[in-house]
C-alpha cells in the first residue's frame, strides 16, 4: 500500500501513515476527549488530524530520521499557512536514551529555518525513506544547537509528548536489541486549513497531508 513506507535500501517497514483511518484503535485514540481538549486549548481552536503515522525502529536495524522542522515541509509542500499545529507522540514501546529516541533542540520553534534548494516534484516518494531535501543547512543547525542544546525525549510505553510543529528534531539509528516504535498524530487548527503549496508544486497525497 502507498501509505506503507519501507526503509531505504530494504523492505523493512519504516513508517505507516494514516493509521487513524486504517485502524479503529488509533481512530479512537486520535479523538480521545481528554487529549483533544488539551490540544485545542494549546492551539486556541478546534483541530483536525493533519497527519498520523507510526515510525518503527526495530532492534539492530532501525534507521535514523535526520534533523528537520515539520513546518518547513508542511508550509512549502502542503500549503500550511502558519505554525498552528503540533505533534502528539505516544510511545508504543519504551523509549530509552540509547534506542533511537526523539531528540529536540529547545527553543528552535521560535525561529524559522528555510531549507536550501527546491524540492523536486513528488519528492515525498523518496524523502519518506531518506530525507535529502527539506533539511536544515549545517550552519543553521549548529547555531540553533549552540543556543538551545539538545534534549532527548524518553519515557515508557504510553508516554505522551506534545511538540511544536516548528521545533527542530530528529533521531539516531537504533543499533540496540531493543525496538522503539511511536505513533505520531499531528493536529492542525481548523483556522489553519491547508492552501496551495507555497512551492507552487502539486499537493502531496491526503494520507500525508489531510486537507481539512
Tab-separated table of C-alpha atoms in Angstrom:
chain	number	residue	atom	x	y	z
A	1	UNK	CA	0.000	0.000	0.000
A	2	UNK	CA	1.258	3.502	-0.793
A	3	UNK	CA	0.895	4.664	2.817
A	4	UNK	CA	3.352	1.959	3.989
A	5	UNK	CA	6.923	3.296	3.711
A	6	UNK	CA	9.943	0.993	3.523
A	7	UNK	CA	13.436	1.558	4.870
A	8	UNK	CA	15.992	2.951	2.396
A	9	UNK	CA	17.692	0.115	0.560
A	10	UNK	CA	15.472	-2.565	2.088
A	11	UNK	CA	11.972	-3.952	2.509
A	12	UNK	CA	11.565	-3.434	6.258
A	13	UNK	CA	8.699	-1.134	7.240
A	14	UNK	CA	9.907	2.348	8.261
A	15	UNK	CA	6.567	4.149	8.686
A	16	UNK	CA	2.849	3.577	8.224
A	17	UNK	CA	0.765	6.687	7.522
A	18	UNK	CA	-2.931	7.447	8.072
A	19	UNK	CA	-3.149	4.931	10.904
A	20	UNK	CA	-6.164	6.747	12.369
A	21	UNK	CA	-8.036	5.923	9.158
A	22	UNK	CA	-6.989	2.286	8.864
A	23	UNK	CA	-7.109	1.124	12.482
A	24	UNK	CA	-10.089	1.510	14.805
A	25	UNK	CA	-7.994	1.736	17.971
A	26	UNK	CA	-5.889	4.594	16.616
A	27	UNK	CA	-9.031	6.279	15.309
A	28	UNK	CA	-10.479	6.247	18.829
A	29	UNK	CA	-7.166	7.417	20.264
A	30	UNK	CA	-6.941	10.372	17.863
A	31	UNK	CA	-10.390	11.557	19.036
A	32	UNK	CA	-9.789	10.974	22.759
A	33	UNK	CA	-11.600	13.812	24.541
A	34	UNK	CA	-9.008	14.324	27.271
A	35	UNK	CA	-6.243	14.529	24.688
A	36	UNK	CA	-8.052	16.749	22.182
A	37	UNK	CA	-9.186	19.128	24.949
A	38	UNK	CA	-5.533	19.826	25.795
A	39	UNK	CA	-4.562	20.218	22.143
A	40	UNK	CA	-7.492	22.508	21.341
A	41	UNK	CA	-6.553	24.674	24.316
A	42	UNK	CA	-2.936	24.924	23.182
A	43	UNK	CA	-3.825	25.771	19.582
A	44	UNK	CA	-6.714	28.056	20.503
A	45	UNK	CA	-9.415	26.428	18.385
A	46	UNK	CA	-10.945	23.160	17.302
A	47	UNK	CA	-8.499	20.924	15.470
A	48	UNK	CA	-8.351	18.106	12.952
A	49	UNK	CA	-5.815	15.395	12.144
A	50	UNK	CA	-3.363	16.706	9.565
A	51	UNK	CA	-1.292	13.528	9.575
A	52	UNK	CA	-0.886	10.312	11.553
A	53	UNK	CA	1.806	7.683	11.327
A	54	UNK	CA	3.745	5.025	13.198
A	55	UNK	CA	7.530	5.243	12.977
A	56	UNK	CA	9.202	1.893	13.519
A	57	UNK	CA	12.724	1.361	14.780
A	58	UNK	CA	13.310	-2.363	15.217
A	59	UNK	CA	16.286	-3.529	17.182
A	60	UNK	CA	19.648	-3.541	15.347
A	61	UNK	CA	18.301	-2.162	12.040
A	62	UNK	CA	16.107	0.899	12.777
A	63	UNK	CA	17.332	3.820	10.679
A	64	UNK	CA	17.735	7.461	11.680
A	65	UNK	CA	15.449	10.422	10.866
A	66	UNK	CA	17.630	13.421	10.037
A	67	UNK	CA	17.186	16.845	11.670
A	68	UNK	CA	14.217	18.782	10.305
A	69	UNK	CA	11.358	21.117	11.110
A	70	UNK	CA	7.998	19.628	10.188
A	71	UNK	CA	6.515	23.054	9.498
A	72	UNK	CA	9.112	23.867	6.826
A	73	UNK	CA	7.884	20.891	4.802
A	74	UNK	CA	4.207	21.330	5.661
A	75	UNK	CA	4.378	25.007	4.676
A	76	UNK	CA	6.317	24.571	1.427
A	77	UNK	CA	4.955	21.234	0.194
A	78	UNK	CA	1.479	21.115	1.781
A	79	UNK	CA	0.429	24.771	1.988
A	80	UNK	CA	0.063	25.051	5.772
A	81	UNK	CA	-0.220	28.833	6.329
A	82	UNK	CA	1.079	29.287	9.877
A	83	UNK	CA	2.532	27.472	12.875
A	84	UNK	CA	-0.733	26.422	14.498
A	85	UNK	CA	-0.110	22.678	14.505
A	86	UNK	CA	1.545	20.300	16.931
A	87	UNK	CA	2.535	16.669	17.072
A	88	UNK	CA	1.445	14.191	19.696
A	89	UNK	CA	3.875	11.306	20.090
A	90	UNK	CA	2.794	8.253	22.085
A	91	UNK	CA	5.342	5.577	22.920
A	92	UNK	CA	4.278	2.106	21.774
A	93	UNK	CA	7.491	0.703	23.235
A	94	UNK	CA	9.914	2.006	25.836
A	95	UNK	CA	11.927	4.971	24.575
A	96	UNK	CA	15.365	4.859	26.181
A	97	UNK	CA	18.300	7.235	25.714
A	98	UNK	CA	20.039	4.604	23.610
A	99	UNK	CA	17.466	3.080	21.206
A	100	UNK	CA	16.959	5.997	18.837
A	101	UNK	CA	14.520	8.245	20.733
A	102	UNK	CA	13.314	11.653	19.608
A	103	UNK	CA	15.848	14.461	20.003
A	104	UNK	CA	14.770	18.117	20.023
A	105	UNK	CA	16.523	21.484	20.062
A	106	UNK	CA	14.797	23.520	22.813
A	107	UNK	CA	13.701	26.980	21.693
A	108	UNK	CA	14.237	26.260	17.995
A	109	UNK	CA	10.489	26.551	17.364
A	110	UNK	CA	10.865	30.328	17.717
A	111	UNK	CA	12.982	30.570	14.545
A	112	UNK	CA	12.064	29.511	11.023
A	113	UNK	CA	14.867	27.919	9.017
A	114	UNK	CA	14.189	27.912	5.288
A	115	UNK	CA	15.896	24.946	3.692
A	116	UNK	CA	18.220	25.451	0.728
A	117	UNK	CA	17.182	24.462	-2.773
A	118	UNK	CA	13.916	23.494	-4.425
A	119	UNK	CA	12.248	20.220	-3.550
A	120	UNK	CA	11.850	18.033	-6.668
A	121	UNK	CA	8.360	17.036	-7.803
A	122	UNK	CA	6.948	14.003	-5.983
A	123	UNK	CA	9.974	14.039	-3.701
A	124	UNK	CA	7.885	12.601	-0.864
A	125	UNK	CA	8.232	9.171	-2.513
A	126	UNK	CA	11.946	9.253	-1.659
A	127	UNK	CA	12.052	11.637	1.316
A	128	UNK	CA	9.837	9.446	3.467
A	129	UNK	CA	12.524	6.781	3.106
A	130	UNK	CA	15.581	9.045	3.269
A	131	UNK	CA	15.411	12.820	3.629
A	132	UNK	CA	17.762	14.696	1.287
A	133	UNK	CA	15.833	17.920	0.637
A	134	UNK	CA	13.884	19.961	3.180
A	135	UNK	CA	16.601	19.647	5.823
A	136	UNK	CA	18.497	22.492	7.516
A	137	UNK	CA	21.960	23.564	6.427
A	138	UNK	CA	24.789	22.702	8.811
A	139	UNK	CA	25.402	26.321	9.827
A	140	UNK	CA	21.793	26.986	10.833
A	141	UNK	CA	21.604	23.737	12.757
A	142	UNK	CA	24.868	24.464	14.568
A	143	UNK	CA	23.584	27.900	15.603
A	144	UNK	CA	20.296	26.500	16.899
A	145	UNK	CA	22.077	23.799	18.901
A	146	UNK	CA	24.567	26.361	20.204
A	147	UNK	CA	21.680	28.429	21.535
A	148	UNK	CA	19.376	25.696	22.830
A	149	UNK	CA	21.349	22.482	23.147
A	150	UNK	CA	19.807	19.068	22.503
A	151	UNK	CA	17.329	17.244	24.711
A	152	UNK	CA	16.492	13.542	24.383
A	153	UNK	CA	12.840	12.608	24.897
A	154	UNK	CA	12.495	9.342	26.803
A	155	UNK	CA	9.643	7.522	28.520
A	156	UNK	CA	7.923	4.199	28.998
A	157	UNK	CA	5.126	2.656	26.965
A	158	UNK	CA	2.171	5.027	26.846
A	159	UNK	CA	4.202	8.175	27.475
A	160	UNK	CA	2.822	11.207	25.636
A	161	UNK	CA	4.885	14.076	24.271
A	162	UNK	CA	3.438	17.163	22.562
A	163	UNK	CA	5.823	19.250	20.465
A	164	UNK	CA	5.537	22.333	18.279
A	165	UNK	CA	5.352	21.917	14.506
A	166	UNK	CA	8.406	24.146	14.000
A	167	UNK	CA	10.787	22.651	16.555
A	168	UNK	CA	13.979	21.178	15.107
A	169	UNK	CA	14.074	17.459	15.818
A	170	UNK	CA	15.464	14.141	14.625
A	171	UNK	CA	16.570	10.761	15.914
A	172	UNK	CA	19.536	8.422	15.699
A	173	UNK	CA	19.532	4.909	14.301
A	174	UNK	CA	18.828	2.041	16.678
A	175	UNK	CA	21.710	-0.403	16.971
A	176	UNK	CA	20.479	-1.874	20.267
A	177	UNK	CA	18.426	-5.091	20.544
A	178	UNK	CA	15.516	-3.040	21.973
A	179	UNK	CA	12.891	-1.833	19.468
A	180	UNK	CA	11.414	1.680	19.592
A	181	UNK	CA	8.108	2.453	17.905
A	182	UNK	CA	5.940	5.546	18.391
A	183	UNK	CA	2.624	6.668	16.965
A	184	UNK	CA	2.512	10.326	15.896
A	185	UNK	CA	-0.724	12.249	15.450
A	186	UNK	CA	-0.458	15.768	14.065
A	187	UNK	CA	-3.245	18.173	14.996
A	188	UNK	CA	-3.826	21.342	12.982
A	189	UNK	CA	-6.130	24.235	13.840
A	190	UNK	CA	-9.309	24.358	11.747
A	191	UNK	CA	-8.425	28.041	11.304
A	192	UNK	CA	-5.131	26.998	9.663
A	193	UNK	CA	-6.508	24.846	6.841
A	194	UNK	CA	-4.100	23.979	4.046
A	195	UNK	CA	-3.881	26.166	0.967
A	196	UNK	CA	-1.981	25.623	-2.280
A	197	UNK	CA	1.605	24.511	-1.572
A	198	UNK	CA	3.865	27.551	-1.307
A	199	UNK	CA	6.379	25.808	-3.571
A	200	UNK	CA	3.888	26.023	-6.431
A	201	UNK	CA	4.007	22.245	-6.817
A	202	UNK	CA	1.145	19.762	-6.715
A	203	UNK	CA	-0.155	18.906	-3.209
A	204	UNK	CA	1.109	15.766	-1.555
A	205	UNK	CA	-1.354	12.888	-1.126
A	206	UNK	CA	-4.095	13.063	1.501
A	207	UNK	CA	-2.574	10.228	3.544
A	208	UNK	CA	0.408	12.517	4.206
A	209	UNK	CA	-1.401	15.838	4.484
A	210	UNK	CA	-5.163	15.844	5.053
A	211	UNK	CA	-6.720	18.983	3.651
A	212	UNK	CA	-9.294	19.522	6.411
